[in-house]
Amino acid sequence: VRFIEKPKEVWEGFASMGIYIFDANYLREVIEERCGCEERFDIVNDIVIPLIEEKGVYAYVFGGYWEDIGKLSSYYEANMALLDEFPKLNLYDYSWRILTRENDMPALRIQTSANVSCSLICNGAVIKGTVMNSVISGGVVVDEGAYISNSIVFEDSYVARGAKIENAIVDKLVSVGRNASIGVGDRGPYNEDFPEDLNSGITLIGKGAVIPEGYRIGKNCAVDIFVKDYELPTEGIESGKSVLLPESEIRLRGEHDILEREVFWD
């Protein structure tokens, strides 16, 4: 067994899925021995690779579905692939059970004003507007007259009347105000801060962000987590631009757990 972390050149072999199985007591001993009092350690470089050189480590050849979603574009494409008529990863295959923790939520609610096509929508969501070719998580509210297409929207986000979201990844607890638009228009330039990740037209909205009424955000844009409406440029965000907070401010807001959903109810 040989392990090369992130090789610079492509070589014949197997790719690591990043799943490791240890005896719990043995792993605890190894961590204490090799990592000591370090707050952080890398499981591959600090544990797996040294153990391959010293101990018996075995690889399991997996022949099922797997995708590398380390890049934003590949993560987006993997989610969109779930919407295919015959997806490689079939969530409805009863011979392949999904074993995970799931919060108990009420059933999906689709109002008479809704228009839904080719989408995955989780329990707890309330759909009054239009959702097309999108993945919508639990607790999301899409108000009447709102429009979402080719997008991924995470838990407990709110999309107000007349808002429009296209080709975007919207993290959880985001509030999008009335008649706001995200990811609409021509593809535009690559993102100035993240050109390797935001170059295909996808716009990224971070956790807990608040997008005000009538606001415009272009393509290949990034809005940081916890950003409030008053912290956004008044003229909107042009394609390829970002709104980022200092790391110290992100940590401060995260510690104070400010993620109370701010909504623009009628």
PDB file of N, CA and C in Angstrom, residues 83-128:
ATOM      1  N   LEU A  83     -30.664  15.276 -10.215  1.00  0.00           N
ATOM      2  CA  LEU A  83     -31.939  15.603 -10.848  1.00  0.00           C
ATOM      3  C   LEU A  83     -32.149  14.859 -12.166  1.00  0.00           C
ATOM      4  N   ASP A  84     -31.128  14.125 -12.621  1.00  0.00           N
ATOM      5  CA  ASP A  84     -31.271  13.354 -13.853  1.00  0.00           C
ATOM      6  C   ASP A  84     -32.350  12.284 -13.692  1.00  0.00           C
ATOM      7  N   GLU A  85     -32.929  11.882 -14.798  1.00  0.00           N
ATOM      8  CA  GLU A  85     -33.968  10.850 -14.745  1.00  0.00           C
ATOM      9  C   GLU A  85     -33.412   9.539 -14.202  1.00  0.00           C
ATOM     10  N   PHE A  86     -32.192   9.216 -14.598  1.00  0.00           N
ATOM     11  CA  PHE A  86     -31.528   8.010 -14.097  1.00  0.00           C
ATOM     12  C   PHE A  86     -30.158   8.413 -13.539  1.00  0.00           C
ATOM     13  N   PRO A  87     -30.130   8.978 -12.341  1.00  0.00           N
ATOM     14  CA  PRO A  87     -28.865   9.467 -11.780  1.00  0.00           C
ATOM     15  C   PRO A  87     -27.930   8.325 -11.391  1.00  0.00           C
ATOM     16  N   LYS A  88     -26.633   8.595 -11.437  1.00  0.00           N
ATOM     17  CA  LYS A  88     -25.658   7.594 -11.003  1.00  0.00           C
ATOM     18  C   LYS A  88     -25.863   7.259  -9.533  1.00  0.00           C
ATOM     19  N   LEU A  89     -26.177   8.267  -8.739  1.00  0.00           N
ATOM     20  CA  LEU A  89     -26.495   8.056  -7.327  1.00  0.00           C
ATOM     21  C   LEU A  89     -28.004   8.157  -7.185  1.00  0.00           C
ATOM     22  N   ASN A  90     -28.658   7.009  -7.090  1.00  0.00           N
ATOM     23  CA  ASN A  90     -30.116   6.969  -7.038  1.00  0.00           C
ATOM     24  C   ASN A  90     -30.580   6.967  -5.584  1.00  0.00           C
ATOM     25  N   LEU A  91     -31.088   8.093  -5.116  1.00  0.00           N
ATOM     26  CA  LEU A  91     -31.530   8.210  -3.729  1.00  0.00           C
ATOM     27  C   LEU A  91     -32.769   7.372  -3.444  1.00  0.00           C
ATOM     28  N   TYR A  92     -33.414   6.869  -4.487  1.00  0.00           N
ATOM     29  CA  TYR A  92     -34.650   6.101  -4.322  1.00  0.00           C
ATOM     30  C   TYR A  92     -34.431   4.602  -4.510  1.00  0.00           C
ATOM     31  N   ASP A  93     -33.182   4.181  -4.485  1.00  0.00           N
ATOM     32  CA  ASP A  93     -32.850   2.763  -4.597  1.00  0.00           C
ATOM     33  C   ASP A  93     -33.029   2.115  -3.226  1.00  0.00           C
ATOM     34  N   TYR A  94     -34.084   1.328  -3.065  1.00  0.00           N
ATOM     35  CA  TYR A  94     -34.401   0.758  -1.757  1.00  0.00           C
ATOM     36  C   TYR A  94     -33.423  -0.332  -1.337  1.00  0.00           C
ATOM     37  N   SER A  95     -32.612  -0.810  -2.257  1.00  0.00           N
ATOM     38  CA  SER A  95     -31.595  -1.795  -1.889  1.00  0.00           C
ATOM     39  C   SER A  95     -30.346  -1.128  -1.320  1.00  0.00           C
ATOM     40  N   TRP A  96     -30.293   0.198  -1.428  1.00  0.00           N
ATOM     41  CA  TRP A  96     -29.147   0.962  -0.911  1.00  0.00           C
ATOM     42  C   TRP A  96     -29.689   2.016   0.050  1.00  0.00           C
ATOM     43  N   ARG A  97     -29.800   1.630   1.309  1.00  0.00           N
ATOM     44  CA  ARG A  97     -30.424   2.491   2.303  1.00  0.00           C
ATOM     45  C   ARG A  97     -29.512   3.650   2.690  1.00  0.00           C
ATOM     46  N   ILE A  98     -30.118   4.788   2.997  1.00  0.00           N
ATOM     47  CA  ILE A  98     -29.388   5.951   3.493  1.00  0.00           C
ATOM     48  C   ILE A  98     -29.467   5.936   5.010  1.00  0.00           C
ATOM     49  N   LEU A  99     -28.340   5.743   5.650  1.00  0.00           N
ATOM     50  CA  LEU A  99     -28.289   5.678   7.107  1.00  0.00           C
ATOM     51  C   LEU A  99     -27.674   6.972   7.625  1.00  0.00           C
ATOM     52  N   THR A 100     -28.497   7.846   8.159  1.00  0.00           N
ATOM     53  CA  THR A 100     -28.006   9.126   8.652  1.00  0.00           C
ATOM     54  C   THR A 100     -28.984   9.688   9.666  1.00  0.00           C
ATOM     55  N   ARG A 101     -28.541  10.688  10.401  1.00  0.00           N
ATOM     56  CA  ARG A 101     -29.437  11.369  11.321  1.00  0.00           C
ATOM     57  C   ARG A 101     -30.279  12.382  10.549  1.00  0.00           C
ATOM     58  N   GLU A 102     -31.530  12.461  10.895  1.00  0.00           N
ATOM     59  CA  GLU A 102     -32.412  13.407  10.207  1.00  0.00           C
ATOM     60  C   GLU A 102     -33.379  14.001  11.215  1.00  0.00           C
ATOM     61  N   ASN A 103     -33.506  15.324  11.185  1.00  0.00           N
ATOM     62  CA  ASN A 103     -34.455  15.982  12.075  1.00  0.00           C
ATOM     63  C   ASN A 103     -35.879  15.689  11.623  1.00  0.00           C
ATOM     64  N   ASP A 104     -36.763  15.477  12.588  1.00  0.00           N
ATOM     65  CA  ASP A 104     -38.169  15.292  12.254  1.00  0.00           C
ATOM     66  C   ASP A 104     -38.758  16.629  11.825  1.00  0.00           C
ATOM     67  N   MET A 105     -39.294  16.674  10.626  1.00  0.00           N
ATOM     68  CA  MET A 105     -39.881  17.900  10.096  1.00  0.00           C
ATOM     69  C   MET A 105     -41.225  17.564   9.468  1.00  0.00           C
ATOM     70  N   PRO A 106     -42.101  18.545   9.370  1.00  0.00           N
ATOM     71  CA  PRO A 106     -43.377  18.287   8.702  1.00  0.00           C
ATOM     72  C   PRO A 106     -43.162  18.005   7.224  1.00  0.00           C
ATOM     73  N   ALA A 107     -44.179  17.492   6.585  1.00  0.00           N
ATOM     74  CA  ALA A 107     -44.073  17.160   5.164  1.00  0.00           C
ATOM     75  C   ALA A 107     -43.870  18.414   4.323  1.00  0.00           C
ATOM     76  N   LEU A 108     -43.291  18.222   3.148  1.00  0.00           N
ATOM     77  CA  LEU A 108     -43.172  19.298   2.172  1.00  0.00           C
ATOM     78  C   LEU A 108     -44.550  19.865   1.867  1.00  0.00           C
ATOM     79  N   ARG A 109     -44.636  21.194   1.786  1.00  0.00           N
ATOM     80  CA  ARG A 109     -45.911  21.843   1.484  1.00  0.00           C
ATOM     81  C   ARG A 109     -45.778  22.642   0.190  1.00  0.00           C
ATOM     82  N   ILE A 110     -46.612  22.323  -0.788  1.00  0.00           N
ATOM     83  CA  ILE A 110     -46.623  23.027  -2.067  1.00  0.00           C
ATOM     84  C   ILE A 110     -47.980  23.695  -2.232  1.00  0.00           C
ATOM     85  N   GLN A 111     -47.983  25.021  -2.287  1.00  0.00           N
ATOM     86  CA  GLN A 111     -49.220  25.789  -2.390  1.00  0.00           C
ATOM     87  C   GLN A 111     -49.727  25.822  -3.835  1.00  0.00           C
ATOM     88  N   THR A 112     -50.967  26.241  -3.993  1.00  0.00           N
ATOM     89  CA  THR A 112     -51.573  26.288  -5.328  1.00  0.00           C
ATOM     90  C   THR A 112     -50.872  27.289  -6.243  1.00  0.00           C
ATOM     91  N   SER A 113     -50.206  28.284  -5.672  1.00  0.00           N
ATOM     92  CA  SER A 113     -49.498  29.281  -6.480  1.00  0.00           C
ATOM     93  C   SER A 113     -48.142  28.782  -6.957  1.00  0.00           C
ATOM     94  N   ALA A 114     -47.724  27.602  -6.511  1.00  0.00           N
ATOM     95  CA  ALA A 114     -46.383  27.094  -6.808  1.00  0.00           C
ATOM     96  C   ALA A 114     -46.291  26.490  -8.202  1.00  0.00           C
ATOM     97  N   ASN A 115     -45.076  26.501  -8.729  1.00  0.00           N
ATOM     98  CA  ASN A 115     -44.756  25.844  -9.995  1.00  0.00           C
ATOM     99  C   ASN A 115     -43.418  25.134  -9.802  1.00  0.00           C
ATOM    100  N   VAL A 116     -43.438  23.820  -9.747  1.00  0.00           N
ATOM    101  CA  VAL A 116     -42.234  23.045  -9.435  1.00  0.00           C
ATOM    102  C   VAL A 116     -41.968  22.041 -10.544  1.00  0.00           C
ATOM    103  N   SER A 117     -40.710  21.957 -10.993  1.00  0.00           N
ATOM    104  CA  SER A 117     -40.352  20.951 -11.994  1.00  0.00           C
ATOM    105  C   SER A 117     -38.908  20.511 -11.797  1.00  0.00           C
ATOM    106  N   CYS A 118     -38.669  19.221 -12.011  1.00  0.00           N
ATOM    107  CA  CYS A 118     -37.334  18.622 -12.003  1.00  0.00           C
ATOM    108  C   CYS A 118     -36.490  19.108 -10.831  1.00  0.00           C
ATOM    109  N   SER A 119     -36.982  18.896  -9.622  1.00  0.00           N
ATOM    110  CA  SER A 119     -36.282  19.379  -8.431  1.00  0.00           C
ATOM    111  C   SER A 119     -36.372  18.356  -7.306  1.00  0.00           C
ATOM    112  N   LEU A 120     -35.418  18.432  -6.386  1.00  0.00           N
ATOM    113  CA  LEU A 120     -35.463  17.681  -5.139  1.00  0.00           C
ATOM    114  C   LEU A 120     -35.756  18.668  -4.023  1.00  0.00           C
ATOM    115  N   ILE A 121     -36.849  18.443  -3.296  1.00  0.00           N
ATOM    116  CA  ILE A 121     -37.251  19.360  -2.229  1.00  0.00           C
ATOM    117  C   ILE A 121     -37.485  18.548  -0.965  1.00  0.00           C
ATOM    118  N   CYS A 122     -36.842  18.935   0.110  1.00  0.00           N
ATOM    119  CA  CYS A 122     -36.881  18.153   1.350  1.00  0.00           C
ATOM    120  C   CYS A 122     -38.083  18.516   2.211  1.00  0.00           C
ATOM    121  N   ASN A 123     -38.382  17.639   3.161  1.00  0.00           N
ATOM    122  CA  ASN A 123     -39.450  17.895   4.123  1.00  0.00           C
ATOM    123  C   ASN A 123     -39.205  19.193   4.886  1.00  0.00           C
ATOM    124  N   GLY A 124     -40.297  19.826   5.279  1.00  0.00           N
ATOM    125  CA  GLY A 124     -40.209  21.062   6.037  1.00  0.00           C
ATOM    126  C   GLY A 124     -40.199  22.304   5.176  1.00  0.00           C
ATOM    127  N   ALA A 125     -39.997  22.145   3.867  1.00  0.00           N
ATOM    128  CA  ALA A 125     -39.999  23.300   2.971  1.00  0.00           C
ATOM    129  C   ALA A 125     -41.425  23.718   2.649  1.00  0.00           C
ATOM    130  N   VAL A 126     -41.601  25.006   2.369  1.00  0.00           N
ATOM    131  CA  VAL A 126     -42.889  25.554   1.942  1.00  0.00           C
ATOM    132  C   VAL A 126     -42.658  26.269   0.618  1.00  0.00           C
ATOM    133  N   ILE A 127     -43.302  25.797  -0.434  1.00  0.00           N
ATOM    134  CA  ILE A 127     -43.093  26.337  -1.772  1.00  0.00           C
ATOM    135  C   ILE A 127     -44.372  27.021  -2.248  1.00  0.00           C
ATOM    136  N   LYS A 128     -44.277  28.336  -2.431  1.00  0.00           N
ATOM    137  CA  LYS A 128     -45.388  29.109  -2.985  1.00  0.00           C
ATOM    138  C   LYS A 128     -45.046  29.675  -4.362  1.00  0.00           C
TER     139      LYS A 128
END
